[in-house]
Short mmCIF file of C-alpha atoms in Angstrom, two decimals:
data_model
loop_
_atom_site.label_atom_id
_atom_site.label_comp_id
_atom_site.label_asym_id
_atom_site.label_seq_id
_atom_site.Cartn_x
_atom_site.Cartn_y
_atom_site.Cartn_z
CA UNK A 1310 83.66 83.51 51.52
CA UNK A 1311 84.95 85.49 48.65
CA UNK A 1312 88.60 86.06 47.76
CA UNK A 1313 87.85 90.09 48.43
CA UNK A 1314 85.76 89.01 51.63
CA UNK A 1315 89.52 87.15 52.49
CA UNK A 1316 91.41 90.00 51.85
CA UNK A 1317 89.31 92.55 53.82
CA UNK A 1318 89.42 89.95 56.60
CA UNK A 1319 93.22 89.76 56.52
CA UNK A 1320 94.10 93.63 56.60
CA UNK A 1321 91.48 93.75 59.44
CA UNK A 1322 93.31 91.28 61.39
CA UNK A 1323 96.81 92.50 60.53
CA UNK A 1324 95.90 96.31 61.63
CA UNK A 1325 94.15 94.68 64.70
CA UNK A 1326 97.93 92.88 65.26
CA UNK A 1327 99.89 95.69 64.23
CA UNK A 1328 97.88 98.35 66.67
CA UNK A 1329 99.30 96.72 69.43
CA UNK A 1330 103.24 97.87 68.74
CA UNK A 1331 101.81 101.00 67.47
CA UNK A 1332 100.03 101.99 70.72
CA UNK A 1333 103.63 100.81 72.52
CA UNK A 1334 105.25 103.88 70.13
CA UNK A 1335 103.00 106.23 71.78
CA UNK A 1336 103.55 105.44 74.94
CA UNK A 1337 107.82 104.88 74.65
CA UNK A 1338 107.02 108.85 73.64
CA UNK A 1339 105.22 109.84 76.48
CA UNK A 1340 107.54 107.39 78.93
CA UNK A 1341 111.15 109.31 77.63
CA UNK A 1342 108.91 112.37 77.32
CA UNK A 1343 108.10 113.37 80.81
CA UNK A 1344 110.70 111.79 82.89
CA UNK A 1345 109.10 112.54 86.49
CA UNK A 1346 105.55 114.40 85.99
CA UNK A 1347 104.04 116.36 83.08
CA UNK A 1348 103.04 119.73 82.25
CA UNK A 1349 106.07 120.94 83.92
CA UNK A 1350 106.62 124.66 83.02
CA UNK A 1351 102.20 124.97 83.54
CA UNK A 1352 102.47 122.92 86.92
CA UNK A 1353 105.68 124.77 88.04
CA UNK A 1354 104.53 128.13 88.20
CA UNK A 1355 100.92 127.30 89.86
CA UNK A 1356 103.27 125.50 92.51
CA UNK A 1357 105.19 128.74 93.02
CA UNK A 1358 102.09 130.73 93.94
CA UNK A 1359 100.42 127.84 95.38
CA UNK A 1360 98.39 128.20 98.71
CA UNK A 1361 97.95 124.24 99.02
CA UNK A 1362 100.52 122.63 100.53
CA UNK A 1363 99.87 119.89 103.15
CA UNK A 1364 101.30 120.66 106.69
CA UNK A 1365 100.68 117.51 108.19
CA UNK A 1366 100.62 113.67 106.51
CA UNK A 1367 99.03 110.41 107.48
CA UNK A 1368 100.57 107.28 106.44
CA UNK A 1369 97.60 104.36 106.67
CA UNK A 1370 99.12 100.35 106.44
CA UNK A 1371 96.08 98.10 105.86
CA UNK A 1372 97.65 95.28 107.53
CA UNK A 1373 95.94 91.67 107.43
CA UNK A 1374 98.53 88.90 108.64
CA UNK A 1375 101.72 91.11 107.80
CA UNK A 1376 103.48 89.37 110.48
CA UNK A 1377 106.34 88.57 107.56
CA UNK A 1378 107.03 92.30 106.31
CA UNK A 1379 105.03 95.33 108.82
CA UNK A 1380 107.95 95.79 111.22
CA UNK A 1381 109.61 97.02 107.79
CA UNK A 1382 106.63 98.56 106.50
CA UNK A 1383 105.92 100.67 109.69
CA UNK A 1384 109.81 101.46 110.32
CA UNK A 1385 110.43 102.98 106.88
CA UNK A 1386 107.28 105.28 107.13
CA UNK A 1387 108.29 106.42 110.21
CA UNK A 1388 111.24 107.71 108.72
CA UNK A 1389 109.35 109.56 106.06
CA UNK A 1390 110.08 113.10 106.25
CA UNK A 1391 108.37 116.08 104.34
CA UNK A 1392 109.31 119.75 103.70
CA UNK A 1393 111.02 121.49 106.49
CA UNK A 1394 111.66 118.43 107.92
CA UNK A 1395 107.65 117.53 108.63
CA UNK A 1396 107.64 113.67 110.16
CA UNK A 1397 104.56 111.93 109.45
CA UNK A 1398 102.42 109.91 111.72
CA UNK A 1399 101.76 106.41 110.82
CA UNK A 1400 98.21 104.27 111.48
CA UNK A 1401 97.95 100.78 111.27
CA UNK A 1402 95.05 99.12 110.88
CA UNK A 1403 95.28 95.78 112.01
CA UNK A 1404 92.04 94.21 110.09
CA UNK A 1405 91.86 90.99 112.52
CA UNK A 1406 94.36 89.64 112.22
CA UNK A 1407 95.30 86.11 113.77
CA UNK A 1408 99.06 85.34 112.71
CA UNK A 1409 101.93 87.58 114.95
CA UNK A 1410 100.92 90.50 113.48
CA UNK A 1411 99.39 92.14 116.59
CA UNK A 1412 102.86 91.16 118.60
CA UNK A 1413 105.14 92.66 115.41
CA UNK A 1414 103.38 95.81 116.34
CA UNK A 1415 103.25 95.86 120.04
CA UNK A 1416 106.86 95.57 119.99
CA UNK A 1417 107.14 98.85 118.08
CA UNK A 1418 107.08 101.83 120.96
CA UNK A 1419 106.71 104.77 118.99
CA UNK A 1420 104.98 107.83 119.93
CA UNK A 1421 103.84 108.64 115.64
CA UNK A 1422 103.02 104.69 115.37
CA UNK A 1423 98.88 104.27 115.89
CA UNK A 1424 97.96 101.15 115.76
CA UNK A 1425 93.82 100.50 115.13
CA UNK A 1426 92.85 97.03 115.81
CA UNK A 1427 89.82 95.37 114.15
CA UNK A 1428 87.92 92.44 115.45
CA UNK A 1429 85.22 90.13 113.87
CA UNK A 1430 82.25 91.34 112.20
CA UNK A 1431 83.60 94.26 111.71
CA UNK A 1432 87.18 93.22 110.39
CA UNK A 1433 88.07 91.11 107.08
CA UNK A 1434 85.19 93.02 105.29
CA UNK A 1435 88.11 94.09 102.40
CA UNK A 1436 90.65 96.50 102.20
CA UNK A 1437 88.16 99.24 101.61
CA UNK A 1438 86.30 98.87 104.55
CA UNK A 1439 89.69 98.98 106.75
CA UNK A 1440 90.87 102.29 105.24
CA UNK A 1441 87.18 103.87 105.54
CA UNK A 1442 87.80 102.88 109.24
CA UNK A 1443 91.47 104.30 109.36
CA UNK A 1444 90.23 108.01 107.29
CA UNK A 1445 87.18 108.29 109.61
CA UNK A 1446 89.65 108.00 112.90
CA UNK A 1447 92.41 110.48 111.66
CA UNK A 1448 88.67 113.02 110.28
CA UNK A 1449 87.45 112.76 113.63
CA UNK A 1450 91.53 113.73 115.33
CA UNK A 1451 92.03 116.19 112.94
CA UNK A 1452 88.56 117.90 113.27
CA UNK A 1453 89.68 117.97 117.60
CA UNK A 1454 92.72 119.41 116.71
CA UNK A 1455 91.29 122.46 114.41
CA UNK A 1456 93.72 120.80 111.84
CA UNK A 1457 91.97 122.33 108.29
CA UNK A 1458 91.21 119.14 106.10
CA UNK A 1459 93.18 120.76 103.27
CA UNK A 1460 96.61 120.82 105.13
CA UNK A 1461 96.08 117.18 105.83
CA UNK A 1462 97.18 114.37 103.34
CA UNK A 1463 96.37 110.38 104.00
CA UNK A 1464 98.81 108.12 102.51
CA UNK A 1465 98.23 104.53 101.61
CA UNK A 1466 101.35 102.11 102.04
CA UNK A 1467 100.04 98.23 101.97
CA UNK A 1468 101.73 95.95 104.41
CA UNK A 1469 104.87 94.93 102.34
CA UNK A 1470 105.11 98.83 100.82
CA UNK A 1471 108.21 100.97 101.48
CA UNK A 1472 108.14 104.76 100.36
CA UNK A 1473 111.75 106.61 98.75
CA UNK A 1474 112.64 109.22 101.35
CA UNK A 1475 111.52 112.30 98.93
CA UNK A 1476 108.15 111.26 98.70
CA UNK A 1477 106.51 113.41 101.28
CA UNK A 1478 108.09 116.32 99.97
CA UNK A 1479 107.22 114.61 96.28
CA UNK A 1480 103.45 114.41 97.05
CA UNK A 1481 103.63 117.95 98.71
CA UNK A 1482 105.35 120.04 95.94
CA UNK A 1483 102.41 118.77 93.85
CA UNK A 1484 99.89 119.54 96.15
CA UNK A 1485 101.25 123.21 96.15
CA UNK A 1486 98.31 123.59 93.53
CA UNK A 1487 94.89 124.41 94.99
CA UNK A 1488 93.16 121.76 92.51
CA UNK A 1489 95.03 118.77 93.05
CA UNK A 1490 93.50 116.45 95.46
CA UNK A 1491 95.47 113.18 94.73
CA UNK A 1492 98.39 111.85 93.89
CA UNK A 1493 99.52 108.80 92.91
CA UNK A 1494 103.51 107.86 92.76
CA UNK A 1495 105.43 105.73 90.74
CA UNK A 1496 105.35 101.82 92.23
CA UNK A 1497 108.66 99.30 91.79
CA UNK A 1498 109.14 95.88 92.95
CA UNK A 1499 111.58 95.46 95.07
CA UNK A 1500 112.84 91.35 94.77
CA UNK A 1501 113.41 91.06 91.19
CA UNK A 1502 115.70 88.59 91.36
CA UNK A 1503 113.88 85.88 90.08
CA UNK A 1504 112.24 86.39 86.79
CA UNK A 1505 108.76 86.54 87.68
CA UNK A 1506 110.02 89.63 89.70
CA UNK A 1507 111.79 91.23 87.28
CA UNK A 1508 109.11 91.06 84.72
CA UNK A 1509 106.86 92.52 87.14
CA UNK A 1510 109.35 95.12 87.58
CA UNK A 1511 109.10 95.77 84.04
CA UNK A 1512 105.67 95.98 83.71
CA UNK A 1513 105.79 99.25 86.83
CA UNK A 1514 108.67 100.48 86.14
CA UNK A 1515 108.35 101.24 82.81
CA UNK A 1516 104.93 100.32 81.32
CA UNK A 1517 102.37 101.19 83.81
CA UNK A 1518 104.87 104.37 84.45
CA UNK A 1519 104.39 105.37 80.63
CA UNK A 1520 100.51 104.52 80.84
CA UNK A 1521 100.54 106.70 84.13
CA UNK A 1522 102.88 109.63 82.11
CA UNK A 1523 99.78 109.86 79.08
CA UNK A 1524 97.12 109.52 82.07
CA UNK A 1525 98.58 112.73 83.10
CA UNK A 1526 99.25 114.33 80.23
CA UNK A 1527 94.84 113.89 79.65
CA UNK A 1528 94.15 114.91 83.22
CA UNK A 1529 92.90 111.23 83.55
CA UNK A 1530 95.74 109.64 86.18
CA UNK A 1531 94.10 106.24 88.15
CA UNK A 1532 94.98 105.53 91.72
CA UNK A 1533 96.89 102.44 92.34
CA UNK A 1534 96.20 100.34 95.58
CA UNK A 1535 100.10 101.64 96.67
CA UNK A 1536 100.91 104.83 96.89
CA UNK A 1537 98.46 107.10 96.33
CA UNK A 1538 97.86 110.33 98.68
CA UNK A 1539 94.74 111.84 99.18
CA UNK A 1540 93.84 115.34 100.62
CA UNK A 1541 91.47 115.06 103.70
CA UNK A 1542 89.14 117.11 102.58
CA UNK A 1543 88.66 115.75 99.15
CA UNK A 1544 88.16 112.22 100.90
CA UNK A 1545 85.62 114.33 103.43
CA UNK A 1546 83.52 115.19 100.17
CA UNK A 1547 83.29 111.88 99.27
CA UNK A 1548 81.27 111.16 102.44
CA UNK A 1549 81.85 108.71 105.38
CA UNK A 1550 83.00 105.77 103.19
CA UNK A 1551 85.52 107.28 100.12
CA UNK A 1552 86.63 103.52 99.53
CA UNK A 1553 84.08 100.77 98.30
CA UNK A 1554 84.06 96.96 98.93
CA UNK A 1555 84.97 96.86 94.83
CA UNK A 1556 88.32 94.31 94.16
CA UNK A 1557 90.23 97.07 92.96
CA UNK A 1558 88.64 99.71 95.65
CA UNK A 1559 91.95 102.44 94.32
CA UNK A 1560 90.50 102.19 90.57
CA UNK A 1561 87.07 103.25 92.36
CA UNK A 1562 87.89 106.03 94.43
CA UNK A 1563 90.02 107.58 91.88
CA UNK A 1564 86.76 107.18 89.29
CA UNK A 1565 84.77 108.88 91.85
CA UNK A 1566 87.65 111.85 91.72
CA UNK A 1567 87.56 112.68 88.81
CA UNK A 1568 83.62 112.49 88.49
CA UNK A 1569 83.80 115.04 91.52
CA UNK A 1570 86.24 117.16 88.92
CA UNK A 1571 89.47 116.52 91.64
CA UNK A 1572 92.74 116.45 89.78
CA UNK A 1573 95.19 113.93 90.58
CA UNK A 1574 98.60 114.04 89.84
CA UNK A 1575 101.35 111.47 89.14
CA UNK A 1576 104.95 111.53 89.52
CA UNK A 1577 108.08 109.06 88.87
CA UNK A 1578 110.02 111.58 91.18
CA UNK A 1579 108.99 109.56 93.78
CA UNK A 1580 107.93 105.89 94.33
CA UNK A 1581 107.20 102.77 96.81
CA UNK A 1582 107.90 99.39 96.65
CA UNK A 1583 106.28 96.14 96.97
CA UNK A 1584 106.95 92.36 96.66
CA UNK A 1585 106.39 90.84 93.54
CA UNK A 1586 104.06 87.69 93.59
CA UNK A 1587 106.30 84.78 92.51
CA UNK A 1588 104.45 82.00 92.62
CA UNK A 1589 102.42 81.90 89.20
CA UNK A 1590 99.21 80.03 90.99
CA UNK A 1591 98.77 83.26 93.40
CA UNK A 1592 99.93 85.87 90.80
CA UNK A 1593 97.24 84.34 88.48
CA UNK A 1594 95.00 84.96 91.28
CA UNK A 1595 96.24 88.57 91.96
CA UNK A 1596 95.46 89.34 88.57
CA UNK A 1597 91.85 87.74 88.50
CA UNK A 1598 91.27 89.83 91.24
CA UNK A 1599 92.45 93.27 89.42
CA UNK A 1600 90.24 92.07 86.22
CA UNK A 1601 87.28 91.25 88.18
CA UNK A 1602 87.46 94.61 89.61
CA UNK A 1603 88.12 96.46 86.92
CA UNK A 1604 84.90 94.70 85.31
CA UNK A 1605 82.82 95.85 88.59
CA UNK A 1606 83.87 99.42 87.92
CA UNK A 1607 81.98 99.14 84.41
CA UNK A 1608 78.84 100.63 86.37
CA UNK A 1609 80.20 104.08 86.41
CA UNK A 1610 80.26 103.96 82.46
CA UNK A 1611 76.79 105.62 82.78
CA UNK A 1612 78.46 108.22 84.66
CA UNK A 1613 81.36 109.20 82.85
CA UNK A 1614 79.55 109.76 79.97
CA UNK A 1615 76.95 112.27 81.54
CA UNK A 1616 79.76 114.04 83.63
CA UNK A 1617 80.24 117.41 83.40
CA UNK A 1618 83.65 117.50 85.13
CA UNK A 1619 85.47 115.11 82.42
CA UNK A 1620 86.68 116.81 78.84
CA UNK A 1621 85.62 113.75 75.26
CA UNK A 1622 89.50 113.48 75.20
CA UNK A 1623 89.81 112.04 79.07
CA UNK A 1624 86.54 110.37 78.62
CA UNK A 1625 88.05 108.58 75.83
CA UNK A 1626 90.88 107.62 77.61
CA UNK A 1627 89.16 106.06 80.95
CA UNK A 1628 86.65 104.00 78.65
CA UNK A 1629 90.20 102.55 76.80
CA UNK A 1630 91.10 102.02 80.66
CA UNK A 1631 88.18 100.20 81.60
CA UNK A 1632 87.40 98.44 78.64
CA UNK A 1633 91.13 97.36 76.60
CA UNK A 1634 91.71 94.76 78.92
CA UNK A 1635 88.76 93.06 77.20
CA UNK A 1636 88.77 93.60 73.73
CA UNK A 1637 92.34 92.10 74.03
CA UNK A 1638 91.31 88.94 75.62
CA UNK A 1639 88.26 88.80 72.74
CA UNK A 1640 91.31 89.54 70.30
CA UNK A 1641 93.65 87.17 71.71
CA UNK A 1642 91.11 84.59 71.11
CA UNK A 1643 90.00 85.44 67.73
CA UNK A 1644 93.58 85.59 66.47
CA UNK A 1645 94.68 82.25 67.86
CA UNK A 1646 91.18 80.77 66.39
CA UNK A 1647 91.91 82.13 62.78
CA UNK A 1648 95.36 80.32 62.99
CA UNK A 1649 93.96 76.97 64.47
CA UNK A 1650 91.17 76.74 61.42
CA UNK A 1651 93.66 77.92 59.44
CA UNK A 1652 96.19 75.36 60.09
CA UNK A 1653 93.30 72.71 60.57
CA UNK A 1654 91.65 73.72 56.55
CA UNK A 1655 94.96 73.18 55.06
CA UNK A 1656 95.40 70.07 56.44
CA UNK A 1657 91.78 68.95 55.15
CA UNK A 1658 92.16 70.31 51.88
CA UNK A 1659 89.82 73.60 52.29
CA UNK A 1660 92.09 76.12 53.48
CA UNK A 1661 90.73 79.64 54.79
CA UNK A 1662 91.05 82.27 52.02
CA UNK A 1663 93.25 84.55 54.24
CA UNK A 1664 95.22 81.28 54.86
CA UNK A 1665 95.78 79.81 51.73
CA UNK A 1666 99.05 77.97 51.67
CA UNK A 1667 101.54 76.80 54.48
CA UNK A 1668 103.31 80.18 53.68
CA UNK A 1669 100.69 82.14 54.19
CA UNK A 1670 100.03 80.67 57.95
CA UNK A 1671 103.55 80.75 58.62
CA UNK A 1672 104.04 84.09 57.57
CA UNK A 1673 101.34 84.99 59.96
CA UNK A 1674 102.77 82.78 62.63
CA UNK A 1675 106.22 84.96 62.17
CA UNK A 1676 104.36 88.09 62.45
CA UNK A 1677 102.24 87.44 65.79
CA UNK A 1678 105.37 86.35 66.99
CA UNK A 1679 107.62 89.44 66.55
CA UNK A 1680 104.57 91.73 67.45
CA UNK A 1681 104.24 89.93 70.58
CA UNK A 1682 107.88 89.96 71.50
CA UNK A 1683 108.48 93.61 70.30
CA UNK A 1684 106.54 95.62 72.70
CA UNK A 1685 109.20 93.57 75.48
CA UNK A 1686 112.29 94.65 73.71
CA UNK A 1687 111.28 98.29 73.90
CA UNK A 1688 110.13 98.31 77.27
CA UNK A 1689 113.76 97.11 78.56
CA UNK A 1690 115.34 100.01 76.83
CA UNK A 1691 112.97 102.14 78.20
CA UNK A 1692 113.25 100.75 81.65
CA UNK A 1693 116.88 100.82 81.38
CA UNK A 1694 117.19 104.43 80.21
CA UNK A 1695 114.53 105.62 83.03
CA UNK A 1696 115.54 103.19 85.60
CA UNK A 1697 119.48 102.05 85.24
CA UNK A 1698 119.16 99.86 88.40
CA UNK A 1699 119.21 96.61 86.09
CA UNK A 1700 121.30 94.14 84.09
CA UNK A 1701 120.20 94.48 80.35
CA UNK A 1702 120.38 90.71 80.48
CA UNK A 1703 118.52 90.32 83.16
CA UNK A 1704 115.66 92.73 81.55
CA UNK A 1705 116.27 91.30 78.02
CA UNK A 1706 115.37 87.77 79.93
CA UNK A 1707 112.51 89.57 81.36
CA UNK A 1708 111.51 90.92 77.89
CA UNK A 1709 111.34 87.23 76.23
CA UNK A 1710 109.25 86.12 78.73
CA UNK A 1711 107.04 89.00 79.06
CA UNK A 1712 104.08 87.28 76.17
CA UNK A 1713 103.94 84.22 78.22
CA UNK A 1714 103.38 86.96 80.88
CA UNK A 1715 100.43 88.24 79.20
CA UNK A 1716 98.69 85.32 78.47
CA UNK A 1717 98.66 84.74 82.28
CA UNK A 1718 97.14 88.00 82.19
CA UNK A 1719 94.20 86.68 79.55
CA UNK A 1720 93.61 83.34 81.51
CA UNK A 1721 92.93 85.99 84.73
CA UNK A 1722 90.81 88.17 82.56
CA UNK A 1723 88.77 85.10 81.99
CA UNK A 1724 88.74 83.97 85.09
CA UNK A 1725 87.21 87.18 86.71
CA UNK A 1726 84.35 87.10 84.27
CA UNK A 1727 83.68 83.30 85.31
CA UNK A 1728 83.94 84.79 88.94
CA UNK A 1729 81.55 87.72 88.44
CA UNK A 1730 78.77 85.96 86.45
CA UNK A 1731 78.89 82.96 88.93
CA UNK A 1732 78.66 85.72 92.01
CA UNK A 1733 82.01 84.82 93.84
CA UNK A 1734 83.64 87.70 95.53
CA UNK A 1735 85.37 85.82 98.09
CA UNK A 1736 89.83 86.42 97.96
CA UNK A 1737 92.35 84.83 99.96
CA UNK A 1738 95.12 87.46 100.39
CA UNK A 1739 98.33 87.51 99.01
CA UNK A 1740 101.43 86.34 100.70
CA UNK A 1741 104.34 87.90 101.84
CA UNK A 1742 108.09 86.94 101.80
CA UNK A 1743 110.29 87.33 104.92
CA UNK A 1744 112.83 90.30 104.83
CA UNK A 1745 115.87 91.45 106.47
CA UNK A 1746 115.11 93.92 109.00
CA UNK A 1747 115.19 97.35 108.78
CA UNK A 1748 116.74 100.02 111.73
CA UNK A 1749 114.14 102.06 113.03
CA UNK A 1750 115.13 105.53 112.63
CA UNK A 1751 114.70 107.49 115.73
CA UNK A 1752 113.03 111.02 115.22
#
């Protein structure tokens, strides 16, 4: 190798490095930017004049062994309320459960609770499958009723979920507009004590929000497995199964959305919690999960390039959705490579022409480690500016440890390709942690 041949190899890996801070610029922009939802003053007026508001809303719990956190779960959305004071009714599915789950639930009389119980083979076929089951039931009540599909919005709350009390009328106000037939609210975590918690609550709260606050700005928002509200009738032209038996079966549907040309909308005006995984063993798993599904949702690739429905710029945008999580695990490996065979030719005698000296890898060193603790630094001022509900030392804590956090994240992007090549689909679910109980509103 050349001394040039060196040199083009070292700007190529320092732009490679530095693109990584640069992209966190953008997104700080669009994160302070649009504090709540975008295209406000557009939006706004369509929402004055809009014909599409929802009169009546469905929230669906997928519950499998919940027994720790569904009395909560199914108490808070029953004190959901929507304009004009609209409650919302509340189904359960109860996908076979065989821990106290069923008994948590019988001991809720409620005349909005539903409660759907699933046995063997039709139960534990995935989430998907349960919440096909849930929106064909309320379909098939609604269509008895004469309740038009449009007026009717199905809400998805997993089993440790717990919606702000504005989010009904949240999800509503956007659905004022004829065209929107989704939307998707912000998600926080909700025991952030411990660290792993709180840099979770990092990574929603103020990352994923700004990633959501572009996605919206392109017309390209994805659904997230909490949270996201669905008109009837745009689930209805989806056919008798909207959800798939992919791992990530929200990333799916909301692909299939915006192939259909639905909008969907996302807001930070509104939000739900969940419990953060602390454990590191079953939030590595978690997050092998998301990756694997995310790399089963490369077959609509073929699709979103020969849609009609979806503009170069948001075309560009879902293919950096579907496809950044692994160039940056093939990155993350290159880079460490070039410093081990660095380090290892200087020791030998034949050091690496972008490596020349000790300097030279130390330098590099120095810079890999500010750009990896950078991005973490400006996410806690952004959390803290949006947010204010934390200590800045508690979030500057969270911000030093958010690299080792993403270097869980490659060993889980590596995992789910090991997973998919070698066939295995097969998840044990996630646990819950007990709560304090919460007082059933009566309404």
């Amino acid at each position: 190798m050349s001394a040039s041949d060196g040199w083009l190899l070292a700007v190529t890996g320092y732009a490679i490095l530095l693109a990584w801070p640069l992209s966190t610029v953008i997104l700080v922009w669009f994160a302070v930017r649009y504090v709540g939802t975008h295209r406000a003053r557009v939006v706004n007026k369509t929402l004055a004049s809009g014909d599409g508001k929802p009169e009546h809303f469905w929230i669906i719990v997928p519950a499998l062994n919940e027994e720790a956190v569904v009395a909560n779960t199914v108490r808070a959305a029953l004190g959901l309320r929507g304009a004009a004071g609209t409650l919302a009714r509340v189904l359960v599915v109860d996908d076979g459960s065989d821990d106290r789950t069923p008994e948590v639930l019988a001991g809720i009389d409620h005349p909005r609770l539903h409660v759907m119980r699933r046995e063997l083979p039709e139960a534990r076929q995935g989430k998907g499958e349960a919440l096909n089951a849930a929106y064909r039931f309320i379909a098939r009540l609604c269509a008895q009723e004469g309740i038009p599909a449009n007026r009717v919005v199905l809400g998805i709350i997993d089993g440790d979920g717990q919606g702000s009390e504005n989010i009904l009328v949240e999800v509503g106000r956007l659905m004022g507009d004829t065209r929107v037939g989704a939307v998707q609210v912000q998600v926080r975590i909700r025991n952030r004590t411990k660290l792993l918690g709180a840099v979770q609550d990092l990574e929603f709260g103020a990352i994923v929000d700004a990633c959501q606050n572009m996605r919206d700005a392109l017309d390209t928002v994805g659904l997230g497995g909490n949270g996201q509200f669905s008109r009837l009738s745009t689930l209805i032209a989806l056919g008798d199964a909207p959800w798939s038996s992919c791992l990530v079966e929200d990333m799916e549907l909301g692909l299939r959305m915006h192939l259909s040309g639905v909008s969907i909308r996302y807001t930070s005006r509104s939000s739900v919690t969940q419990q953060a995984v602390v454990d590191i063993k079953r939030l590595t798993r978690q997050r092998t999960r998301w990756a694997q599904g995310n790399l089963q949702c490369a077959r609509y690739l073929g699709s979103l390039f020969s849609s009609g429905n979806i503009t170069r710029t948001s075309l560009v945008e879902i293919l950096h959705y579907l496809i950044s999580p692994w160039v940056n695990a093939i990155v993350a490996v290159l880079l460490s490579l070039s410093m081990i065979v660095g380090a290892l030719g200087l020791m030998i005698g034949h050091p690496l022409p972008i490596l020349p000296t000790w300097v030279a890898l130390g330098l590099s060193l120095g810079i890999w480690l500010v750009v990896t603790t950078f991005p973490g630094l400006i996410w806690v001022l952004v959390h803290r500016t949006k947010r204010g509900d934390e200590s800045m030392s508690r979030m500057l804590v969270a911000a030093l440890a958010y690299p080792a956090f993403l270097l869980l994240g490659l060993v889980a992007t590596y995992r789910a390709l090991g997973r998919q090549l070698t066939g295995k689909q097969a998840w044990a679910k996630t646990e819950r942690l007990v709560e304090e109980p919460l007082v059933l509103q009566t309404a």
